[in-house]
Coordinates of C-alpha atoms (C1' of nucleotides) in Angstrom, one line a residue:
Chain A
X1 CA -10.9 -2.9 -12.5
X2 CA -8.9 -5.4 -14.6
X3 CA -10.1 -8.5 -12.7
X4 CA -13.7 -9.0 -12.0
X5 CA -13.4 -11.5 -9.3
X6 CA -12.6 -10.7 -5.7
X7 CA -12.5 -12.9 -2.7
X8 CA -14.1 -10.1 -0.7
X9 CA -15.6 -6.9 -2.0
X10 CA -13.2 -4.6 -0.1
X11 CA -10.5 -5.7 -2.6
X12 CA -12.3 -3.5 -5.1
X13 CA -11.9 -0.6 -2.8
X14 CA -8.2 -1.3 -2.3
X15 CA -7.7 -1.6 -6.0
X16 CA -8.8 2.0 -6.4
X17 CA -7.4 3.7 -3.3
X18 CA -4.7 1.3 -2.2
X19 CA -1.1 2.2 -2.2
X20 CA 1.0 4.8 -0.5
X21 CA -0.4 8.0 -2.1
X22 CA -3.9 7.8 -3.4
X23 CA -5.8 8.4 -0.1
X24 CA -3.5 11.3 0.6
X25 CA -4.2 12.8 -2.9
X26 CA -7.9 12.3 -2.6
X27 CA -8.0 13.8 0.9
X28 CA -6.6 17.0 -0.6
X29 CA -8.9 16.9 -3.5
X30 CA -12.1 16.2 -1.5
X31 CA -12.5 19.9 -0.5
X32 CA -11.2 21.7 -3.5
X33 CA -9.9 21.3 -7.0
X34 CA -6.2 21.6 -7.2
X35 CA -3.4 22.2 -9.7
X36 CA -0.6 19.7 -10.1
X37 CA 1.9 22.0 -8.4
X38 CA -0.5 22.7 -5.5
X39 CA -0.8 19.0 -4.9
X40 CA 3.0 18.6 -5.0
X41 CA 3.4 21.3 -2.4
X42 CA 0.7 19.8 -0.2
X43 CA 2.4 16.4 -0.3
X44 CA 6.0 17.3 0.1
X45 CA 7.4 13.8 0.1
X46 CA 5.8 12.9 -3.3
X47 CA 7.9 13.1 -6.4
X48 CA 6.5 14.4 -9.7
X49 CA 6.8 11.0 -11.2
X50 CA 4.7 9.3 -8.5
X51 CA 2.2 12.2 -8.4
X52 CA 1.7 11.9 -12.2
X53 CA 1.4 8.2 -12.0
X54 CA -1.1 8.1 -9.2
X55 CA -3.2 10.9 -10.8
X56 CA -3.3 9.0 -14.1
X57 CA -4.4 5.8 -12.3
X58 CA -7.1 7.7 -10.4
X59 CA -8.2 9.3 -13.7
X60 CA -8.3 5.9 -15.4
X61 CA -10.3 4.5 -12.6
X62 CA -12.8 7.3 -13.0
X63 CA -12.2 8.8 -9.6
X64 CA -10.9 12.2 -10.6
X65 CA -11.3 14.6 -13.5
X66 CA -8.4 16.3 -15.2
X67 CA -9.0 19.7 -16.8
X68 CA -6.3 21.2 -19.0
X69 CA -6.3 24.9 -19.6
X70 CA -5.0 25.6 -23.1
X71 CA -2.3 28.0 -22.2
X72 CA 1.5 28.2 -21.7
X73 CA 2.9 27.5 -19.2
X74 CA 0.5 24.7 -18.7
X75 CA -2.3 24.8 -16.1
X76 CA -4.0 21.6 -15.1
X77 CA -6.7 21.2 -12.5
X78 CA -7.7 18.0 -10.8
X79 CA -11.0 17.4 -9.0
X80 CA -13.1 14.6 -7.7
X81 CA -15.4 13.1 -10.4
X82 CA -18.9 12.1 -9.4
X83 CA -17.6 8.6 -8.8
X84 CA -14.9 10.1 -6.7
X85 CA -17.5 12.0 -4.7
X86 CA -18.9 8.7 -3.7
X87 CA -15.6 8.1 -1.8
X88 CA -16.1 11.1 0.3
X89 CA -17.5 9.3 3.3
X90 CA -14.7 6.8 3.1
X91 CA -12.1 9.6 3.1
X92 CA -13.8 11.6 5.8
X93 CA -14.0 8.7 8.2
X94 CA -10.4 7.7 7.5
X95 CA -9.3 11.3 8.2
X96 CA -11.4 11.4 11.4
X97 CA -9.9 8.2 12.7
X98 CA -6.4 9.6 12.1
X99 CA -7.2 12.7 14.0
X100 CA -8.6 10.8 16.9
X101 CA -5.5 8.5 17.0
X102 CA -3.1 11.4 17.0
X103 CA -5.0 13.3 19.7
X104 CA -5.3 10.1 21.8
X105 CA -9.0 9.9 21.7
X106 CA -9.2 6.2 21.0
X107 CA -10.0 3.4 23.4
X108 CA -6.8 1.8 24.5
X109 CA -7.8 -0.4 27.4
X110 CA -7.3 -4.1 27.2
X111 CA -10.1 -6.3 25.9
Chain B
X1 CA 3.4 5.5 15.7
X2 CA 7.1 6.2 15.4
X3 CA 6.9 9.8 14.1
X4 CA 4.6 12.2 15.8
X5 CA 4.3 14.7 13.1
X6 CA 2.1 14.3 10.1
X7 CA 1.3 16.7 7.3
X8 CA -2.3 15.6 7.5
X9 CA -4.0 13.4 10.1
X10 CA -5.0 10.7 7.6
X11 CA -1.4 9.7 7.5
X12 CA -1.8 8.3 11.0
X13 CA -4.6 6.1 9.6
X14 CA -2.5 5.0 6.7
X15 CA 0.4 4.2 9.0
X16 CA -1.8 1.6 10.8
X17 CA -3.9 0.2 8.0
X18 CA -1.9 1.0 4.9
X19 CA -0.3 -1.6 2.8
X20 CA -1.6 -4.5 0.8
X21 CA -2.9 -6.8 3.5
X22 CA -4.0 -5.1 6.6
X23 CA -7.4 -3.9 5.6
X24 CA -8.1 -7.4 4.2
X25 CA -7.1 -9.0 7.5
X26 CA -9.1 -6.6 9.5
X27 CA -12.2 -7.0 7.4
X28 CA -12.0 -10.7 8.2
X29 CA -11.5 -10.1 11.9
X30 CA -14.2 -7.5 12.3
X31 CA -16.9 -10.1 12.5
X32 CA -15.2 -12.9 14.3
X33 CA -12.0 -14.0 16.0
X34 CA -10.0 -16.2 13.8
X35 CA -7.1 -18.6 13.9
X36 CA -3.9 -18.1 11.9
X37 CA -4.8 -20.9 9.6
X38 CA -8.3 -19.7 9.1
X39 CA -7.0 -16.3 8.1
X40 CA -4.6 -18.0 5.7
X41 CA -7.5 -19.9 4.1
X42 CA -9.6 -16.7 3.9
X43 CA -6.9 -14.8 2.1
X44 CA -5.5 -17.3 -0.4
X45 CA -2.9 -15.1 -1.9
X46 CA -1.1 -14.3 1.3
X47 CA 1.9 -16.3 2.4
X48 CA 2.6 -17.4 6.0
X49 CA 5.4 -15.0 6.1
X50 CA 3.4 -11.9 5.1
X51 CA 0.5 -13.0 7.3
X52 CA 2.7 -13.3 10.3
X53 CA 4.4 -10.0 9.6
X54 CA 1.2 -8.1 9.1
X55 CA -0.4 -9.6 12.2
X56 CA 2.7 -8.7 14.3
X57 CA 2.5 -5.1 13.1
X58 CA -1.2 -4.9 13.8
X59 CA -0.5 -6.3 17.3
X60 CA 2.3 -3.8 17.9
X61 CA 0.1 -1.0 16.9
X62 CA -2.6 -2.2 19.4
X63 CA -5.2 -3.0 16.8
X64 CA -5.5 -6.7 17.3
X65 CA -5.2 -9.1 20.2
X66 CA -3.3 -12.4 20.0
X67 CA -4.3 -15.2 22.2
X68 CA -2.2 -18.3 22.4
X69 CA -3.8 -21.6 23.6
X70 CA -1.2 -23.6 25.5
X71 CA -1.5 -26.8 23.5
X72 CA 0.1 -28.8 20.8
X73 CA -0.3 -28.5 17.9
X74 CA -0.5 -24.7 18.5
X75 CA -3.7 -22.7 18.4
X76 CA -3.6 -19.0 18.2
X77 CA -6.6 -16.7 17.9
X78 CA -6.6 -13.2 16.6
X79 CA -9.3 -10.7 17.3
X80 CA -9.9 -6.9 17.2
X81 CA -8.7 -5.1 20.3
X82 CA -10.8 -2.2 21.6
X83 CA -8.7 0.2 19.6
X84 CA -9.2 -2.1 16.7
X85 CA -13.0 -1.9 17.3
X86 CA -12.7 1.8 16.7
X87 CA -11.8 1.0 13.1
X88 CA -15.0 -0.8 12.5
X89 CA -16.7 2.1 10.9
X90 CA -13.8 2.7 8.6
X91 CA -13.7 -1.0 7.6
X92 CA -17.5 -1.2 7.1
X93 CA -17.6 1.8 4.9
X94 CA -14.7 0.6 2.8
X95 CA -16.4 -2.8 2.4
X96 CA -19.6 -1.1 1.4
X97 CA -18.0 1.0 -1.2
X98 CA -16.3 -2.0 -2.8
X99 CA -19.6 -3.8 -3.0
X100 CA -21.3 -0.9 -4.6
X101 CA -18.4 -0.6 -7.1
X102 CA -18.6 -4.2 -8.0
X103 CA -22.3 -4.2 -8.5
X104 CA -22.2 -0.9 -10.4
X105 CA -24.2 1.2 -8.0
X106 CA -21.8 4.1 -8.2
X107 CA -22.5 7.3 -10.0
X108 CA -20.5 7.3 -13.2
X109 CA -21.8 10.2 -15.2
X110 CA -19.5 13.0 -16.2
X111 CA -19.2 16.0 -13.9
Chain C
dT1 C1' 8.9 -45.7 15.8
dA2 C1' 7.5 -42.6 12.1
dT3 C1' 4.4 -39.2 10.7
dC4 C1' 1.1 -35.5 11.3
dC5 C1' -0.3 -31.2 13.1
dT6 C1' -0.2 -25.7 13.7
dA7 C1' 2.0 -21.6 14.0
dG8 C1' 5.5 -20.0 13.2
dT9 C1' 11.1 -18.4 11.9
dA10 C1' 15.4 -17.8 9.0
dA11 C1' 18.1 -17.2 5.0
dC12 C1' 18.0 -16.2 0.5
dT13 C1' 16.0 -14.6 -4.0
dA14 C1' 12.7 -12.3 -7.1
dA15 C1' 9.5 -8.8 -8.1
dT16 C1' 7.6 -4.4 -7.6
dA17 C1' 7.5 0.3 -6.1
dA18 C1' 9.6 4.4 -5.7
dG19 C1' 13.4 7.8 -6.3
dT20 C1' 16.8 10.6 -9.3
dA21 C1' 18.3 13.4 -12.9
dA22 C1' 18.0 15.1 -17.3
dC23 C1' 15.0 16.5 -20.8
dC24 C1' 10.7 18.6 -23.4
dT25 C1' 7.2 22.4 -24.9
dA26 C1' 6.1 27.1 -26.4
dA27 C1' 4.4 31.6 -24.7
dT28 C1' 6.1 35.3 -21.6
dT29 C1' 9.4 38.1 -19.2
dA30 C1' 13.9 40.2 -18.4
Chain D
dT1 C1' 18.5 36.5 -26.9
dA2 C1' 18.2 33.9 -22.8
dA3 C1' 15.8 32.4 -18.9
dT4 C1' 11.5 31.2 -16.7
dT5 C1' 7.3 28.8 -16.3
dA6 C1' 4.0 24.3 -15.2
dG7 C1' 3.2 19.9 -16.1
dG8 C1' 4.8 16.6 -17.5
dT9 C1' 8.1 12.1 -19.7
dT10 C1' 12.1 9.0 -20.0
dA11 C1' 15.9 6.0 -18.7
dC12 C1' 18.2 4.4 -15.0
dT13 C1' 19.0 3.1 -10.1
dT14 C1' 17.8 2.0 -5.4
dA15 C1' 14.7 0.6 -1.8
dT16 C1' 11.0 -1.9 -0.2
dT17 C1' 7.9 -5.9 -0.5
dA18 C1' 7.0 -10.3 -1.2
dG19 C1' 7.9 -15.1 -2.4
dT20 C1' 10.5 -19.7 -1.7
dT21 C1' 12.3 -23.4 0.7
dA22 C1' 13.8 -25.5 4.5
dC23 C1' 13.4 -25.9 9.4
dT24 C1' 11.4 -26.1 14.4
dA25 C1' 8.5 -27.7 18.7
dG26 C1' 6.3 -31.5 21.0
dG27 C1' 2.0 -34.0 21.8
dA28 C1' -1.3 -37.1 19.2
dT29 C1' -2.1 -40.7 16.0
dA30 C1' -1.1 -44.8 13.0

DNA sequence: TATCCTAGTAACTAATAAGTAACCTAATTA
DNA sequence: TAATTAGGTTACTTATTAGTTACTAGGATA
């Protein structure tokens, strides 16, 4: 959090999980720890550069942990941190809404 | 929804509420209907152009209703549609997380 | 008659986000 | 010896977002 003033609190949420990729990454990490390459395969459209960048930001914001195995070729595992765990409900409910929308289970009648 | 295939369902959610402004707009609309100018005042950083654009997209996605009063100067009110209402839980929980983050009520210990 | 009002739109520019391709490390395998 | 491996970084280009300024309608107010 670089600024400490927000017009409304939800801006703090958006600062952490906003953008094109972070929710996607976190949805993958919420059920298992994953290696860099596994994340890349799971999110086919993302480039290495963006994945690296987004992972770094999530790490800096304290949402994920990065564990480097001291071996060659490298092995790095990413997982939700405890703070990241606190986002689980947010992620779950966003996932659930998407599923309902896709399977047409949302109310669509006029108000 | 222009594409009907997603790698994971949450992409459908991001398609609708992704981007810099939509969650903000919806958080304001979730408790009351609001006029264009009221939204603009509530989100000081947003320009007319972006506000118009985001509102149109939300309307096209069936998330909000737009009601035009037939008078001059114009009066237009925006409100959540029934489909939009189904996002309430998502919005509430995002707002709540932001509040907790700001007031430091999140777990921050190392995993 | 001139100005104000709200909710926009249009044309153009600037800023930011994202993509591409080449490169790096050092142990292991062919 | 040469290639392969995973997880990156760097420099550069392109695409997408967002900002700026000017303009509109048409009734109400000064």
